[in-house]
Amino acid sequence: MIIDPTFVGVGLFVGFLIGMTGVGGGAILAPILIVFFGFKITAVIVIDLIFASLTKIFTTFLYASRFAVDWQIVRRLWVGSISSVLIVFIFLFNFGLPDPTFIKVFLSLMIFLSGLSLVYKGIFIFFNKIIFFRENNNKYLSIGLGGFIGSSVSLTSIGAGALGTA
């Protein structure tokens, strides 16, 4: 089996971005695989999920070893995201994959939303402090956002890095 150096270069580039920022798995790799390499959308989602999972696992160990992880927030996000991923998987198992056109539109929307969330992260933080200034509200907001991110990632592979960061 011969490994194409182009894929190695793209993998290094995207892996570097994920390692440095947590962003890049879906929002960067998916468009590259679709536009430049012509992969089918379902293949892109699977490749993206595997690639991002492996790179984020290694990065998690690095940040955790430096005590840079707020595990309380992680647990809240997990409650929402794991439950929503299970719901999405049950839905997909019973009804099949959505139409590829729907997935492409949703994927495009999530890439756009990811970009907006990174550009306007300061505005989101400002409104969060005004509207959700109490700890109890933040707890439920974190669980709800975890649910949104989990369902987004399970359908498109986009959201954990860009949306989670913002």
PDB file of C-alpha atoms in Angstrom:
ATOM      1  CA  MET A   1       0.000   0.000   0.000  1.00  0.00           C
ATOM      2  CA  ILE A   2       1.431   3.352  -1.078  1.00  0.00           C
ATOM      3  CA  ILE A   3       0.539   6.402   0.987  1.00  0.00           C
ATOM      4  CA  ASP A   4      -0.115   9.564  -0.984  1.00  0.00           C
ATOM      5  CA  PRO A   5       2.135  12.359   0.369  1.00  0.00           C
ATOM      6  CA  THR A   6      -0.663  14.864  -0.282  1.00  0.00           C
ATOM      7  CA  PHE A   7      -2.859  13.123   2.295  1.00  0.00           C
ATOM      8  CA  VAL A   8       0.059  13.037   4.732  1.00  0.00           C
ATOM      9  CA  GLY A   9       0.576  16.797   4.290  1.00  0.00           C
ATOM     10  CA  VAL A  10      -3.110  17.552   4.762  1.00  0.00           C
ATOM     11  CA  GLY A  11      -3.204  15.278   7.808  1.00  0.00           C
ATOM     12  CA  LEU A  12      -0.189  17.009   9.349  1.00  0.00           C
ATOM     13  CA  PHE A  13      -1.672  20.445   8.691  1.00  0.00           C
ATOM     14  CA  VAL A  14      -5.103  19.652  10.103  1.00  0.00           C
ATOM     15  CA  GLY A  15      -3.635  17.654  13.003  1.00  0.00           C
ATOM     16  CA  PHE A  16      -1.437  20.624  13.891  1.00  0.00           C
ATOM     17  CA  LEU A  17      -4.471  22.942  13.883  1.00  0.00           C
ATOM     18  CA  ILE A  18      -6.459  20.552  16.064  1.00  0.00           C
ATOM     19  CA  GLY A  19      -3.559  20.179  18.488  1.00  0.00           C
ATOM     20  CA  MET A  20      -3.034  23.916  18.790  1.00  0.00           C
ATOM     21  CA  THR A  21      -6.644  25.089  18.881  1.00  0.00           C
ATOM     22  CA  GLY A  22      -9.041  22.148  19.150  1.00  0.00           C
ATOM     23  CA  VAL A  23     -10.558  23.421  15.899  1.00  0.00           C
ATOM     24  CA  GLY A  24     -10.100  21.942  12.489  1.00  0.00           C
ATOM     25  CA  GLY A  25     -11.319  18.382  12.369  1.00  0.00           C
ATOM     26  CA  GLY A  26     -14.673  19.002  10.773  1.00  0.00           C
ATOM     27  CA  ALA A  27     -14.559  22.641   9.837  1.00  0.00           C
ATOM     28  CA  ILE A  28     -11.308  22.364   7.883  1.00  0.00           C
ATOM     29  CA  LEU A  29     -10.837  18.708   6.957  1.00  0.00           C
ATOM     30  CA  ALA A  30     -14.373  18.133   5.611  1.00  0.00           C
ATOM     31  CA  PRO A  31     -14.248  20.882   2.968  1.00  0.00           C
ATOM     32  CA  ILE A  32     -10.729  19.825   1.942  1.00  0.00           C
ATOM     33  CA  LEU A  33     -11.789  16.216   1.427  1.00  0.00           C
ATOM     34  CA  ILE A  34     -14.950  17.184  -0.474  1.00  0.00           C
ATOM     35  CA  VAL A  35     -13.623  20.013  -2.649  1.00  0.00           C
ATOM     36  CA  PHE A  36     -10.040  18.974  -3.367  1.00  0.00           C
ATOM     37  CA  PHE A  37     -10.260  15.177  -3.218  1.00  0.00           C
ATOM     38  CA  GLY A  38     -13.871  14.566  -4.304  1.00  0.00           C
ATOM     39  CA  PHE A  39     -14.853  12.257  -1.431  1.00  0.00           C
ATOM     40  CA  LYS A  40     -18.505  11.363  -0.840  1.00  0.00           C
ATOM     41  CA  ILE A  41     -20.112  13.197   2.066  1.00  0.00           C
ATOM     42  CA  THR A  42     -20.713  10.086   4.170  1.00  0.00           C
ATOM     43  CA  ALA A  43     -17.095   8.971   3.735  1.00  0.00           C
ATOM     44  CA  VAL A  44     -15.915  12.450   4.753  1.00  0.00           C
ATOM     45  CA  ILE A  45     -17.949  12.350   7.958  1.00  0.00           C
ATOM     46  CA  VAL A  46     -16.558   8.951   8.958  1.00  0.00           C
ATOM     47  CA  ILE A  47     -12.952   9.864   8.063  1.00  0.00           C
ATOM     48  CA  ASP A  48     -13.347  13.153   9.888  1.00  0.00           C
ATOM     49  CA  LEU A  49     -14.735  11.561  13.051  1.00  0.00           C
ATOM     50  CA  ILE A  50     -11.955   8.976  13.215  1.00  0.00           C
ATOM     51  CA  PHE A  51      -9.222  11.505  12.463  1.00  0.00           C
ATOM     52  CA  ALA A  52     -10.487  14.126  14.917  1.00  0.00           C
ATOM     53  CA  SER A  53     -11.109  11.527  17.643  1.00  0.00           C
ATOM     54  CA  LEU A  54      -7.570  10.203  17.472  1.00  0.00           C
ATOM     55  CA  THR A  55      -5.912  13.616  17.370  1.00  0.00           C
ATOM     56  CA  LYS A  56      -8.082  14.982  20.187  1.00  0.00           C
ATOM     57  CA  ILE A  57      -7.418  11.951  22.390  1.00  0.00           C
ATOM     58  CA  PHE A  58      -3.676  12.594  22.271  1.00  0.00           C
ATOM     59  CA  THR A  59      -4.141  16.323  22.771  1.00  0.00           C
ATOM     60  CA  THR A  60      -6.449  15.690  25.729  1.00  0.00           C
ATOM     61  CA  PHE A  61      -3.697  13.770  27.527  1.00  0.00           C
ATOM     62  CA  LEU A  62      -1.308  16.678  27.000  1.00  0.00           C
ATOM     63  CA  TYR A  63      -3.716  19.296  28.365  1.00  0.00           C
ATOM     64  CA  ALA A  64      -4.925  17.056  31.203  1.00  0.00           C
ATOM     65  CA  SER A  65      -1.348  16.367  32.293  1.00  0.00           C
ATOM     66  CA  ARG A  66      -0.889  20.128  32.648  1.00  0.00           C
ATOM     67  CA  PHE A  67      -4.147  20.410  34.647  1.00  0.00           C
ATOM     68  CA  ALA A  68      -5.619  22.690  31.973  1.00  0.00           C
ATOM     69  CA  VAL A  69      -9.001  20.925  31.790  1.00  0.00           C
ATOM     70  CA  ASP A  70     -12.084  22.009  33.726  1.00  0.00           C
ATOM     71  CA  TRP A  71     -13.595  18.556  34.235  1.00  0.00           C
ATOM     72  CA  GLN A  72     -16.814  19.960  35.704  1.00  0.00           C
ATOM     73  CA  ILE A  73     -17.621  21.680  32.408  1.00  0.00           C
ATOM     74  CA  VAL A  74     -16.512  18.602  30.468  1.00  0.00           C
ATOM     75  CA  ARG A  75     -18.953  16.435  32.450  1.00  0.00           C
ATOM     76  CA  ARG A  76     -21.818  18.853  31.738  1.00  0.00           C
ATOM     77  CA  LEU A  77     -21.039  18.885  28.037  1.00  0.00           C
ATOM     78  CA  TRP A  78     -20.812  15.067  28.062  1.00  0.00           C
ATOM     79  CA  VAL A  79     -24.268  14.743  29.637  1.00  0.00           C
ATOM     80  CA  GLY A  80     -25.819  16.676  26.768  1.00  0.00           C
ATOM     81  CA  SER A  81     -23.635  15.421  23.950  1.00  0.00           C
ATOM     82  CA  ILE A  82     -23.614  11.695  24.740  1.00  0.00           C
ATOM     83  CA  SER A  83     -27.373  11.594  25.193  1.00  0.00           C
ATOM     84  CA  SER A  84     -27.963  13.503  21.944  1.00  0.00           C
ATOM     85  CA  VAL A  85     -25.504  11.292  20.038  1.00  0.00           C
ATOM     86  CA  LEU A  86     -27.397   8.224  21.235  1.00  0.00           C
ATOM     87  CA  ILE A  87     -30.706   9.761  20.112  1.00  0.00           C
ATOM     88  CA  VAL A  88     -29.257  10.608  16.684  1.00  0.00           C
ATOM     89  CA  PHE A  89     -27.807   7.097  16.289  1.00  0.00           C
ATOM     90  CA  ILE A  90     -31.118   5.483  17.261  1.00  0.00           C
ATOM     91  CA  PHE A  91     -32.887   7.729  14.745  1.00  0.00           C
ATOM     92  CA  LEU A  92     -30.372   6.913  11.984  1.00  0.00           C
ATOM     93  CA  PHE A  93     -30.511   3.202  12.783  1.00  0.00           C
ATOM     94  CA  ASN A  94     -34.305   3.161  12.518  1.00  0.00           C
ATOM     95  CA  PHE A  95     -34.783   5.544   9.586  1.00  0.00           C
ATOM     96  CA  GLY A  96     -31.481   5.354   7.684  1.00  0.00           C
ATOM     97  CA  LEU A  97     -29.119   8.085   6.606  1.00  0.00           C
ATOM     98  CA  PRO A  98     -30.648  11.387   5.535  1.00  0.00           C
ATOM     99  CA  ASP A  99     -30.510  12.430   1.899  1.00  0.00           C
ATOM    100  CA  PRO A 100     -26.948  13.465   0.880  1.00  0.00           C
ATOM    101  CA  THR A 101     -28.258  16.879  -0.171  1.00  0.00           C
ATOM    102  CA  PHE A 102     -29.644  17.450   3.339  1.00  0.00           C
ATOM    103  CA  ILE A 103     -26.305  16.409   4.839  1.00  0.00           C
ATOM    104  CA  LYS A 104     -24.403  18.782   2.519  1.00  0.00           C
ATOM    105  CA  VAL A 105     -26.691  21.686   3.406  1.00  0.00           C
ATOM    106  CA  PHE A 106     -26.439  20.919   7.136  1.00  0.00           C
ATOM    107  CA  LEU A 107     -22.651  20.477   6.816  1.00  0.00           C
ATOM    108  CA  SER A 108     -22.378  23.846   5.056  1.00  0.00           C
ATOM    109  CA  LEU A 109     -24.540  25.481   7.695  1.00  0.00           C
ATOM    110  CA  MET A 110     -22.385  24.043  10.486  1.00  0.00           C
ATOM    111  CA  ILE A 111     -19.167  25.222   8.804  1.00  0.00           C
ATOM    112  CA  PHE A 112     -20.682  28.689   8.488  1.00  0.00           C
ATOM    113  CA  LEU A 113     -21.898  28.644  12.103  1.00  0.00           C
ATOM    114  CA  SER A 114     -18.488  27.427  13.286  1.00  0.00           C
ATOM    115  CA  GLY A 115     -16.788  30.307  11.513  1.00  0.00           C
ATOM    116  CA  LEU A 116     -19.253  32.821  12.929  1.00  0.00           C
ATOM    117  CA  SER A 117     -18.829  31.432  16.435  1.00  0.00           C
ATOM    118  CA  LEU A 118     -15.074  31.900  16.254  1.00  0.00           C
ATOM    119  CA  VAL A 119     -15.277  35.398  14.795  1.00  0.00           C
ATOM    120  CA  TYR A 120     -17.959  36.578  17.213  1.00  0.00           C
ATOM    121  CA  LYS A 121     -16.871  34.604  20.272  1.00  0.00           C
ATOM    122  CA  GLY A 122     -16.488  37.806  22.300  1.00  0.00           C
ATOM    123  CA  ILE A 123     -20.094  38.795  21.636  1.00  0.00           C
ATOM    124  CA  PHE A 124     -21.294  35.337  22.726  1.00  0.00           C
ATOM    125  CA  ILE A 125     -19.301  35.640  25.952  1.00  0.00           C
ATOM    126  CA  PHE A 126     -20.717  39.125  26.587  1.00  0.00           C
ATOM    127  CA  PHE A 127     -24.339  37.979  26.168  1.00  0.00           C
ATOM    128  CA  ASN A 128     -23.656  34.864  28.212  1.00  0.00           C
ATOM    129  CA  LYS A 129     -22.530  37.038  31.125  1.00  0.00           C
ATOM    130  CA  ILE A 130     -25.593  39.275  30.827  1.00  0.00           C
ATOM    131  CA  ILE A 131     -28.275  36.621  30.285  1.00  0.00           C
ATOM    132  CA  PHE A 132     -26.865  33.588  32.073  1.00  0.00           C
ATOM    133  CA  PHE A 133     -25.037  35.220  34.950  1.00  0.00           C
ATOM    134  CA  ARG A 134     -26.126  32.642  37.538  1.00  0.00           C
ATOM    135  CA  GLU A 135     -24.238  29.350  37.914  1.00  0.00           C
ATOM    136  CA  ASN A 136     -27.398  27.224  37.695  1.00  0.00           C
ATOM    137  CA  ASN A 137     -28.285  28.731  34.323  1.00  0.00           C
ATOM    138  CA  ASN A 138     -24.774  28.066  33.026  1.00  0.00           C
ATOM    139  CA  LYS A 139     -25.043  24.434  34.094  1.00  0.00           C
ATOM    140  CA  TYR A 140     -28.169  23.865  32.001  1.00  0.00           C
ATOM    141  CA  LEU A 141     -26.823  25.967  29.153  1.00  0.00           C
ATOM    142  CA  SER A 142     -23.678  23.799  29.076  1.00  0.00           C
ATOM    143  CA  ILE A 143     -25.766  20.623  28.969  1.00  0.00           C
ATOM    144  CA  GLY A 144     -27.969  22.068  26.196  1.00  0.00           C
ATOM    145  CA  LEU A 145     -24.993  23.239  24.156  1.00  0.00           C
ATOM    146  CA  GLY A 146     -23.380  19.842  24.669  1.00  0.00           C
ATOM    147  CA  GLY A 147     -26.535  18.294  23.215  1.00  0.00           C
ATOM    148  CA  PHE A 148     -26.453  20.582  20.201  1.00  0.00           C
ATOM    149  CA  ILE A 149     -22.753  19.950  19.616  1.00  0.00           C
ATOM    150  CA  GLY A 150     -23.170  16.191  20.055  1.00  0.00           C
ATOM    151  CA  SER A 151     -25.984  15.948  17.532  1.00  0.00           C
ATOM    152  CA  SER A 152     -24.110  18.199  15.112  1.00  0.00           C
ATOM    153  CA  VAL A 153     -20.945  16.133  15.357  1.00  0.00           C
ATOM    154  CA  SER A 154     -22.803  12.852  14.927  1.00  0.00           C
ATOM    155  CA  LEU A 155     -24.516  14.124  11.740  1.00  0.00           C
ATOM    156  CA  THR A 156     -21.687  16.138  10.155  1.00  0.00           C
ATOM    157  CA  SER A 157     -18.513  15.662  12.265  1.00  0.00           C
ATOM    158  CA  ILE A 158     -18.446  19.449  12.718  1.00  0.00           C
ATOM    159  CA  GLY A 159     -18.953  21.305  15.954  1.00  0.00           C
ATOM    160  CA  ALA A 160     -16.826  19.927  18.761  1.00  0.00           C
ATOM    161  CA  GLY A 161     -13.819  22.111  18.088  1.00  0.00           C
ATOM    162  CA  ALA A 162     -15.177  25.340  16.687  1.00  0.00           C
ATOM    163  CA  LEU A 163     -18.521  25.518  18.477  1.00  0.00           C
ATOM    164  CA  GLY A 164     -17.173  23.962  21.679  1.00  0.00           C
ATOM    165  CA  THR A 165     -14.328  26.472  21.784  1.00  0.00           C
ATOM    166  CA  ALA A 166     -16.625  29.443  21.352  1.00  0.00           C
TER     167      ALA A 166
END
